[in-house]
Amino acid sequence: ETGVTQSPTHLIKTRGQQVTLRCSSQSGHNTVSWYQQALGQGPQFIFQYYREEENGRGNFPPRFSGLQFPNYSSELNVNALELDDSALYLCASSFPGSDEQYFGPGTRLTVT
Amino acid sequence: EDQVTQSPEALRLQEGESSSLNCSYTVSGLRGLFWYRQDPGKGPEFLFTLYSAGEEKEKERLKATLTKKESFLHITAPKPEDSATYLCAVQEGSNYKLTFGKGTLLTVNP
């Protein structure tokens, strides 16, 4: 049990729509990262937030955006959904000064 | 660009048959190498962090080792409940991003 929760568990959207995924970290985890995991692949880094500011981004277009809130929760927003956005979306959080990232159970997004 | 290659892609063992999983990496300035276990449809579960060549860590039937170019996850006398995908990831320098390999799917038959 990592103490990291995500909602919803599953989601089905239509191409062109927008989606918001949510993550709640453990109290005190001030860093949160989001990853996309396609079927049969390892997770790919989308971006990281530290103290409510974006602290690094992977090779994802601007239609992927995020927010981090003071209560250790965060959001991943994806605009103009494409079929290839279908994946498991994972958030991971860390204690200050720790390298270890603890993952939530993920949100399975299907785009039709 | 950081690269992580895991082999084999899939491994099928009989219960009690020990083996090793490999993770080869290319990174400029390794900050840490991480092993995770992932069950189907779930998030990765943290297992180990290794920081320097020669370091070893153990947990139950698992032992992780690190050299300058690769890491091994040794599984001793595995049980069916060890069946999962094992993911390796590297972290570079001051960057907190994890770069993952594709994973090794381990199946342990009773």
XYZ file of N, CA and C in Angstrom:
666
model
N 0.855 -1.199 0.000
C 0.000 0.000 0.000
C 0.889 1.246 0.000
N 0.856 1.995 -1.119
C 1.754 3.140 -1.248
C 1.138 4.414 -0.714
N -0.163 4.435 -0.491
C -0.827 5.657 -0.067
C -1.103 6.602 -1.208
N -0.832 6.184 -2.441
C -1.111 7.008 -3.615
C -2.382 6.469 -4.267
N -3.370 7.330 -4.427
C -4.625 6.897 -5.034
C -4.872 7.669 -6.324
N -5.605 7.037 -7.245
C -5.922 7.671 -8.520
C -7.389 7.447 -8.851
N -7.960 8.432 -9.534
C -9.351 8.290 -9.977
C -9.534 8.975 -11.326
N -10.452 8.442 -12.154
C -11.169 7.187 -11.937
C -10.267 5.984 -12.236
N -10.802 4.786 -12.033
C -10.051 3.562 -12.329
C -10.016 3.326 -13.837
N -11.151 3.481 -14.462
C -11.269 3.301 -15.903
C -12.054 4.458 -16.484
N -11.781 4.745 -17.757
C -12.443 5.858 -18.424
C -12.476 5.583 -19.915
N -13.626 5.829 -20.538
C -13.725 5.706 -21.991
C -14.124 7.059 -22.554
N -13.332 7.542 -23.509
C -13.586 8.843 -24.133
C -13.558 8.689 -25.654
N -14.120 9.707 -26.312
C -14.137 9.731 -27.763
C -13.031 10.646 -28.279
N -12.475 10.295 -29.411
C -11.428 11.110 -30.039
C -11.876 12.571 -30.135
N -10.968 13.490 -29.772
C -11.263 14.914 -29.804
C -11.736 15.479 -28.478
N -12.186 14.605 -27.558
C -12.640 15.088 -26.255
C -11.461 15.434 -25.351
N -11.799 15.963 -24.182
C -10.806 16.323 -23.171
C -11.031 15.451 -21.941
N -9.957 15.177 -21.195
C -10.079 14.328 -20.007
C -9.217 14.883 -18.876
N -9.683 14.696 -17.651
C -8.909 15.065 -16.450
C -8.779 13.838 -15.559
N -7.550 13.490 -15.234
C -7.260 12.370 -14.340
C -6.716 12.939 -13.042
N -7.038 12.271 -11.924
C -6.675 12.804 -10.614
C -5.807 11.842 -9.815
N -4.955 12.418 -8.975
C -4.022 11.657 -8.166
C -3.955 12.298 -6.787
N -3.934 11.473 -5.756
C -3.779 11.979 -4.403
C -2.568 11.292 -3.778
N -1.585 12.084 -3.379
C -0.342 11.543 -2.830
C -0.421 11.466 -1.315
N 0.601 10.802 -0.741
C 0.723 10.783 0.713
C 1.058 12.183 1.221
N 0.607 12.477 2.425
C 0.947 13.742 3.047
C 2.464 13.871 3.144
N 2.978 15.029 2.718
C 4.420 15.254 2.780
C 5.151 14.949 1.485
N 4.505 14.239 0.551
C 5.131 13.966 -0.749
C 4.968 15.203 -1.625
N 6.033 16.004 -1.743
C 5.891 17.271 -2.451
C 6.275 17.190 -3.920
N 6.623 16.005 -4.397
C 6.951 15.816 -5.807
C 6.026 14.758 -6.390
N 5.413 15.070 -7.537
C 4.562 14.096 -8.211
C 4.932 14.045 -9.687
N 5.015 12.841 -10.199
C 5.314 12.635 -11.617
C 4.183 11.852 -12.256
N 3.959 12.098 -13.537
C 2.947 11.366 -14.302
C 3.642 10.591 -15.417
N 3.156 9.358 -15.629
C 3.702 8.484 -16.649
C 2.556 7.906 -17.484
N 2.867 7.614 -18.750
C 1.929 6.937 -19.647
C 2.499 5.557 -19.950
N 1.683 4.516 -19.780
C 2.159 3.162 -20.074
C 1.242 2.513 -21.106
N 1.755 2.374 -22.325
C 1.017 1.658 -23.376
C 1.141 0.158 -23.116
N 0.247 -0.586 -23.690
C 0.216 -2.041 -23.484
C 1.534 -2.672 -23.915
N 2.137 -3.454 -23.028
C 3.369 -4.154 -23.362
C 4.624 -3.302 -23.317
N 4.501 -2.069 -22.842
C 5.644 -1.155 -22.771
C 5.908 -0.746 -21.322
N 7.103 -0.185 -21.097
C 7.373 0.394 -19.798
C 6.757 1.779 -19.708
N 6.557 2.298 -18.499
C 6.013 3.650 -18.341
C 6.926 4.690 -18.986
N 6.294 5.716 -19.595
C 7.037 6.834 -20.199
C 6.721 8.105 -19.429
N 7.750 8.848 -19.093
C 7.633 10.071 -18.298
C 6.914 11.153 -19.083
N 5.857 11.719 -18.465
C 5.130 12.829 -19.098
C 5.672 14.148 -18.542
N 5.532 14.356 -17.232
C 6.088 15.534 -16.565
C 6.100 15.325 -15.057
N 6.768 16.272 -14.387
C 6.870 16.222 -12.937
C 6.513 17.590 -12.353
N 5.879 17.583 -11.196
C 5.569 18.804 -10.477
C 6.239 18.764 -9.109
N 6.807 19.914 -8.748
C 7.445 20.065 -7.437
C 6.962 21.374 -6.849
N 6.371 21.296 -5.689
C 5.834 22.491 -5.027
C 4.964 23.300 -5.990
N 4.086 22.592 -6.684
C 3.040 23.172 -7.526
C 3.546 23.790 -8.825
N 4.808 23.547 -9.183
C 5.322 24.052 -10.448
C 5.888 22.905 -11.281
N 5.733 22.981 -12.617
C 6.289 21.957 -13.487
C 7.808 21.992 -13.400
N 8.383 20.803 -13.216
C 9.809 20.688 -12.912
C 10.534 19.820 -13.923
N 9.925 19.566 -15.048
C 10.539 18.716 -16.058
C 9.454 18.083 -16.889
N 9.720 17.896 -18.186
C 8.713 17.341 -19.097
C 9.377 16.362 -20.046
N 8.691 15.298 -20.370
C 9.162 14.331 -21.360
C 8.703 14.744 -22.748
N 8.796 13.820 -23.706
C 8.455 14.118 -25.094
C 6.953 13.998 -25.352
N 6.193 14.818 -24.701
C 4.751 14.847 -24.880
C 4.326 16.241 -25.313
N 3.316 16.328 -26.191
C 2.898 17.637 -26.717
C 2.206 18.479 -25.646
N 2.040 19.778 -25.917
C 1.434 20.702 -24.938
C -0.008 20.366 -24.582
N -0.687 19.529 -25.380
C -2.065 19.199 -25.023
C -2.120 18.318 -23.761
N -0.955 17.855 -23.315
C -0.839 17.194 -22.011
C -0.410 18.269 -21.018
N -1.230 18.531 -20.022
C -0.889 19.552 -19.035
C -1.258 19.052 -17.646
N -0.750 19.736 -16.636
C -1.008 19.268 -15.283
C -1.122 20.384 -14.277
N -1.544 19.995 -13.093
C -1.606 20.909 -11.955
C -1.259 20.119 -10.704
N -0.638 20.801 -9.754
C -0.418 20.213 -8.428
C -0.974 21.180 -7.407
N -1.651 20.659 -6.396
C -2.313 21.498 -5.409
C -1.623 21.383 -4.054
N -1.819 22.373 -3.160
C -1.144 22.362 -1.857
C -1.506 21.163 -0.982
N -2.643 20.512 -1.269
C -3.068 19.384 -0.425
C -2.513 18.053 -0.939
N -1.432 18.090 -1.725
C -0.753 16.896 -2.250
C -1.572 16.147 -3.280
N -2.578 16.782 -3.870
C -3.285 16.174 -4.973
C -2.807 16.803 -6.278
N -3.039 16.121 -7.388
C -2.615 16.654 -8.680
C -3.565 16.173 -9.768
N -3.468 16.810 -10.927
C -4.303 16.475 -12.073
C -3.455 16.369 -13.322
N -3.879 15.483 -14.213
C -3.328 15.406 -15.563
C -4.486 15.698 -16.507
N -4.325 16.697 -17.366
C -5.337 17.047 -18.347
C -4.818 16.733 -19.743
N -5.658 16.131 -20.542
C -5.297 15.859 -21.927
C -6.402 16.405 -22.822
N -6.029 17.316 -23.715
C -6.981 17.898 -24.667
C -6.905 17.183 -26.006
N -7.978 17.339 -26.800
C -7.992 16.818 -28.171
C -7.492 15.381 -28.225
N -8.160 14.504 -27.497
C -7.722 13.114 -27.382
C -7.568 12.433 -28.730
N -6.507 11.633 -28.825
C -6.228 10.830 -30.009
C -6.297 9.353 -29.619
N -6.485 8.494 -30.634
C -6.592 7.061 -30.376
C -5.349 6.549 -29.647
N -4.174 7.083 -30.007
C -2.905 6.637 -29.407
C -2.758 7.056 -27.945
N -3.667 7.867 -27.454
C -3.614 8.256 -26.036
C -4.169 7.145 -25.139
N -4.738 6.116 -25.731
C -5.240 4.977 -24.963
C -4.067 4.313 -24.251
N -4.131 4.248 -22.924
C -3.007 3.735 -22.132
C -3.399 3.706 -20.662
N -2.485 3.176 -19.842
C -2.599 3.260 -18.385
C -1.823 4.496 -17.947
N -2.466 5.401 -17.242
C -1.813 6.620 -16.770
C -1.510 6.469 -15.281
N -0.246 6.643 -14.961
C 0.241 6.419 -13.601
C 0.765 7.703 -12.995
N 0.452 7.926 -11.734
C 1.142 8.999 -11.029
C 2.039 8.371 -9.972
N 3.109 9.064 -9.655
C 4.081 8.574 -8.676
C 4.522 9.746 -7.814
N 4.652 9.524 -6.531
C 5.058 10.622 -5.655
C 6.269 10.226 -4.813
N 6.951 11.253 -4.293
C 8.190 11.050 -3.543
C 8.226 11.941 -2.320
N 8.905 11.440 -1.282
C 9.218 12.274 -0.128
C 10.292 13.290 -0.524
N 10.321 14.437 0.133
C 11.388 15.404 -0.134
C 12.758 14.771 0.045
N 13.621 14.953 -0.953
C 14.981 14.445 -0.863
C 15.133 12.975 -1.170
N 14.034 12.280 -1.458
C 14.113 10.844 -1.748
C 14.065 10.614 -3.249
N 14.837 9.636 -3.733
C 14.804 9.290 -5.152
C 13.690 8.297 -5.476
N 13.174 7.630 -4.462
C 12.225 6.560 -4.707
C 10.841 7.114 -4.999
N 10.249 6.630 -6.084
C 8.929 7.074 -6.487
C 7.927 5.943 -6.250
N 6.827 6.290 -5.609
C 5.801 5.309 -5.268
C 4.585 5.560 -6.144
N 4.191 4.488 -6.837
C 3.151 4.617 -7.851
C 1.755 4.329 -7.311
N 0.786 5.001 -7.911
C -0.605 4.681 -7.673
C -1.035 3.526 -8.572
N -2.305 3.110 -8.457
C -2.788 1.957 -9.221
C -3.048 2.265 -10.699
N -3.106 3.551 -11.050
C -3.294 3.910 -12.450
C -4.744 4.137 -12.848
N -4.905 4.865 -13.945
C -6.208 5.056 -14.598
C -6.088 4.516 -16.018
N -6.964 3.584 -16.353
C -6.966 3.010 -17.707
C -7.858 3.872 -18.580
N -7.258 4.566 -19.553
C -7.996 5.431 -20.485
C -8.109 4.738 -21.834
N -9.327 4.644 -22.329
C -9.574 4.109 -23.662
C -10.188 5.209 -24.510
N -9.582 5.477 -25.660
C -10.089 6.493 -26.586
C -10.635 5.783 -27.824
N -11.909 6.029 -28.118
C -12.532 5.352 -29.271
C -12.863 6.350 -30.380
N 20.735 10.304 -25.038
C 19.456 9.954 -24.413
C 19.602 8.642 -23.633
N 18.997 8.612 -22.450
C 19.061 7.408 -21.617
C 18.379 6.245 -22.310
N 18.994 5.055 -22.182
C 18.388 3.854 -22.756
C 18.450 2.716 -21.756
N 17.367 1.942 -21.707
C 17.285 0.787 -20.823
C 16.747 -0.393 -21.621
N 17.495 -1.498 -21.621
C 17.084 -2.693 -22.355
C 17.006 -3.862 -21.391
N 15.855 -4.517 -21.349
C 15.682 -5.651 -20.449
C 15.594 -6.951 -21.247
N 16.194 -7.991 -20.676
C 16.127 -9.301 -21.309
C 16.070 -10.400 -20.259
N 15.420 -11.542 -20.564
C 14.614 -11.727 -21.768
C 13.295 -10.957 -21.678
N 12.532 -10.915 -22.778
C 11.224 -10.256 -22.739
C 10.257 -11.055 -21.887
N 10.378 -12.377 -21.955
C 9.515 -13.259 -21.169
C 10.332 -14.454 -20.694
N 10.001 -14.935 -19.497
C 10.727 -16.055 -18.903
C 9.725 -16.931 -18.171
N 9.775 -18.202 -18.493
C 8.871 -19.151 -17.832
C 9.729 -20.112 -17.017
N 9.455 -20.219 -15.721
C 10.227 -21.078 -14.813
C 9.303 -22.051 -14.105
N 9.880 -23.160 -13.688
C 9.175 -24.067 -12.789
C 9.419 -23.584 -11.355
N 8.474 -23.826 -10.493
C 8.646 -23.461 -9.084
C 9.944 -24.054 -8.559
N 10.767 -23.210 -7.926
C 12.035 -23.660 -7.374
C 13.220 -23.526 -8.316
N 12.965 -23.193 -9.585
C 14.035 -23.080 -10.585
C 14.579 -21.651 -10.589
N 15.762 -21.451 -10.063
C 16.358 -20.115 -9.939
C 16.809 -19.580 -11.294
N 16.805 -18.253 -11.445
C 17.237 -17.632 -12.696
C 17.538 -16.159 -12.459
N 17.939 -15.464 -13.519
C 18.265 -14.040 -13.429
C 17.644 -13.268 -14.580
N 17.250 -12.046 -14.278
C 16.770 -11.099 -15.282
C 17.849 -10.034 -15.472
N 17.993 -9.561 -16.714
C 19.040 -8.595 -17.026
C 18.473 -7.228 -17.385
N 19.177 -6.193 -16.982
C 18.825 -4.819 -17.348
C 20.112 -4.116 -17.773
N 20.244 -3.819 -19.062
C 21.400 -3.064 -19.568
C 21.003 -1.608 -19.731
N 21.907 -0.703 -19.381
C 21.532 0.705 -19.439
C 22.656 1.567 -20.009
N 22.233 2.677 -20.606
C 23.154 3.707 -21.069
C 22.638 5.020 -20.514
N 23.459 5.650 -19.677
C 23.053 6.923 -19.078
C 24.307 7.723 -18.778
N 24.226 9.016 -18.952
C 25.375 9.860 -18.631
C 25.226 10.329 -17.192
N 25.921 9.657 -16.290
C 25.846 10.064 -14.892
C 24.677 9.412 -14.175
N 24.844 8.142 -13.802
C 23.757 7.422 -13.139
C 23.547 7.974 -11.740
N 22.282 8.327 -11.483
C 21.914 8.757 -10.133
C 21.434 7.535 -9.340
N 20.658 6.672 -10.015
C 20.153 5.483 -9.349
C 19.510 4.547 -10.360
N 19.512 3.252 -10.018
C 18.831 2.252 -10.832
C 17.773 1.605 -9.959
N 16.588 1.451 -10.498
C 15.437 1.024 -9.717
C 14.840 -0.245 -10.318
N 14.395 -1.132 -9.443
C 13.624 -2.298 -9.859
C 12.215 -2.185 -9.279
N 11.241 -2.479 -10.151
C 9.842 -2.487 -9.752
C 9.206 -3.793 -10.184
N 8.173 -4.198 -9.492
C 7.344 -5.333 -9.863
C 5.974 -4.782 -10.243
N 5.395 -5.294 -11.350
C 4.082 -4.832 -11.760
C 3.178 -6.027 -12.051
N 2.056 -6.087 -11.346
C 1.040 -7.091 -11.607
C 0.081 -6.549 -12.664
N -0.593 -7.424 -13.403
C -1.454 -6.982 -14.511
C -2.485 -5.948 -14.078
N -2.561 -4.826 -14.816
C -3.549 -3.794 -14.556
C -3.298 -2.961 -13.326
N -2.124 -3.103 -12.708
C -1.815 -2.353 -11.487
C -0.590 -1.471 -11.676
N -0.364 -0.573 -10.720
C 0.812 0.277 -10.775
C 2.060 -0.473 -10.334
N 3.230 -0.023 -10.778
C 4.483 -0.654 -10.359
C 4.687 -0.555 -8.848
N 5.218 -1.628 -8.283
C 5.518 -1.699 -6.848
C 7.026 -1.630 -6.667
N 7.490 -0.670 -5.874
C 8.926 -0.464 -5.674
C 9.571 -1.667 -4.991
N 10.731 -2.099 -5.531
C 11.495 -3.194 -4.933
C 12.832 -2.700 -4.374
N 13.700 -2.169 -5.253
C 15.061 -1.809 -4.855
C 15.524 -0.530 -5.554
N 16.472 0.156 -4.880
C 17.272 1.205 -5.511
C 18.737 0.831 -5.341
N 19.514 0.929 -6.434
C 20.955 0.693 -6.396
C 21.634 1.955 -6.895
N 22.735 2.342 -6.246
C 23.367 3.608 -6.581
C 24.757 3.486 -7.189
N 25.508 2.423 -6.816
C 26.879 2.353 -7.308
C 27.253 0.918 -7.648
N 28.200 0.786 -8.590
C 28.663 -0.526 -9.034
C 29.158 -1.334 -7.846
N 28.745 -2.592 -7.810
C 29.128 -3.473 -6.707
C 28.071 -3.573 -5.619
N 27.112 -2.689 -5.660
C 26.059 -2.688 -4.637
C 25.104 -3.850 -4.868
N 24.641 -4.460 -3.776
C 23.667 -5.540 -3.832
C 22.582 -5.280 -2.791
N 21.342 -5.665 -3.137
C 20.250 -5.568 -2.166
C 19.386 -6.815 -2.286
N 18.847 -7.256 -1.150
C 18.057 -8.476 -1.110
C 16.719 -8.241 -0.440
N 15.733 -8.991 -0.930
C 14.405 -8.967 -0.306
C 13.751 -10.301 -0.590
N 13.589 -11.108 0.435
C 13.001 -12.438 0.306
C 13.766 -13.235 -0.756
N 13.136 -13.638 -1.837
C 13.784 -14.485 -2.839
C 14.489 -13.677 -3.928
N 14.483 -12.368 -3.809
C 15.041 -11.493 -4.829
C 16.350 -10.861 -4.367
N 17.319 -10.801 -5.283
C 18.555 -10.069 -5.035
C 18.911 -9.273 -6.277
N 19.160 -7.977 -6.094
C 19.527 -7.101 -7.200
C 20.988 -6.718 -7.076
N 21.696 -6.730 -8.214
C 23.106 -6.344 -8.257
C 23.306 -5.310 -9.356
N 24.410 -4.553 -9.246
C 24.665 -3.465 -10.191
C 26.123 -3.447 -10.613
N 26.351 -3.311 -11.949
C 27.679 -3.030 -12.479
C 27.589 -1.683 -13.201
N 28.674 -1.289 -13.862
C 28.666 0.017 -14.532
C 27.800 0.040 -15.789
N 27.413 -1.152 -16.278
C 26.643 -1.180 -17.524
C 25.333 -1.942 -17.411
N 25.165 -2.727 -16.330
C 23.957 -3.528 -16.242
C 23.621 -3.873 -14.797
N 22.390 -4.325 -14.648
C 21.931 -4.784 -13.349
C 21.256 -6.143 -13.561
N 21.355 -6.975 -12.531
C 20.700 -8.273 -12.575
C 19.729 -8.375 -11.403
N 18.600 -9.010 -11.685
C 17.663 -9.362 -10.622
C 17.643 -10.883 -10.544
N 18.241 -11.404 -9.462
C 18.331 -12.846 -9.276
C 17.127 -13.306 -8.478
N 16.498 -14.376 -8.962
C 15.333 -14.936 -8.270
C 15.688 -16.351 -7.841
N 15.713 -16.553 -6.535
C 16.106 -17.852 -5.984
C 14.869 -18.635 -5.562
N 14.782 -19.880 -6.043
C 13.665 -20.772 -5.696
C 12.321 -20.059 -5.801
N 11.971 -19.558 -6.999
C 10.749 -18.784 -7.145
C 9.487 -19.590 -6.867
N 8.447 -18.859 -6.467
C 7.135 -19.431 -6.229
C 6.147 -18.828 -7.236
N 5.006 -19.482 -7.438
C 4.022 -18.942 -8.405
C 3.637 -17.489 -8.128
N 3.626 -17.084 -6.862
C 3.256 -15.703 -6.526
C 4.311 -14.687 -6.952
N 5.464 -15.137 -7.402
C 6.485 -14.229 -7.947
C 6.202 -13.870 -9.406
N 5.204 -14.510 -9.993
C 4.829 -14.215 -11.385
C 4.362 -12.769 -11.487
N 4.984 -12.019 -12.400
C 4.688 -10.594 -12.586
C 5.589 -10.084 -13.696
N 5.418 -8.812 -14.064
C 6.377 -8.139 -14.936
C 7.344 -7.358 -14.057
N 8.631 -7.544 -14.294
C 9.663 -6.850 -13.533
C 10.249 -5.747 -14.411
N 10.173 -4.522 -13.905
C 10.612 -3.336 -14.633
C 11.889 -2.781 -14.019
N 12.776 -2.351 -14.887
C 14.011 -1.694 -14.485
C 13.942 -0.248 -14.972
N 14.449 0.688 -14.182
C 14.433 2.100 -14.570
C 15.712 2.768 -14.089
N 16.168 3.792 -14.830
C 17.339 4.564 -14.419
C 16.946 6.020 -14.223
N 17.716 6.661 -13.384
C 17.548 8.075 -13.087
C 18.905 8.719 -13.287
N 18.912 9.830 -14.030
C 20.175 10.464 -14.401
C 20.420 11.735 -13.613
N 21.614 11.886 -13.087
C 22.072 13.124 -12.488
C 21.075 13.746 -11.541
N 20.766 15.011 -11.778
C 19.837 15.731 -10.910
C 18.413 15.679 -11.420
N 18.198 14.869 -12.455
C 16.879 14.752 -13.079
C 16.076 13.666 -12.364
N 14.886 13.969 -11.884
C 14.102 12.989 -11.148
C 13.323 12.037 -12.047
N 13.372 12.289 -13.354
C 12.626 11.446 -14.284
C 13.174 10.024 -14.267
N 12.291 9.029 -14.317
C 12.681 7.628 -14.455
C 12.521 7.213 -15.917
N 13.561 6.584 -16.476
C 13.491 6.008 -17.812
C 13.412 4.497 -17.656
N 12.312 3.918 -18.112
C 12.041 2.497 -17.916
C 12.411 1.669 -19.135
N 12.738 0.396 -18.870
C 12.784 -0.604 -19.912
C 11.372 -1.143 -20.144
N 11.259 -2.083 -21.094
C 9.943 -2.636 -21.414
C 9.490 -3.704 -20.430
N 10.440 -4.198 -19.628
C 10.071 -5.184 -18.627
C 10.314 -6.621 -19.067
N 10.397 -7.496 -18.074
C 10.456 -8.941 -18.304
C 9.238 -9.559 -17.651
N 8.459 -10.291 -18.442
C 7.280 -10.988 -17.924
C 7.708 -12.345 -17.392
N 7.643 -12.505 -16.085
C 8.044 -13.757 -15.435
C 6.816 -14.573 -15.081
N 6.828 -15.835 -15.505
C 5.757 -16.776 -15.143
C 6.399 -17.937 -14.414
N 5.916 -18.225 -13.210
C 6.422 -19.353 -12.429
C 5.313 -20.381 -12.313
N 5.553 -21.539 -12.876
C 4.548 -22.608 -12.866
C 4.707 -23.511 -11.647
N 3.600 -23.925 -11.035
C 3.685 -24.794 -9.835
C 4.143 -26.198 -10.203
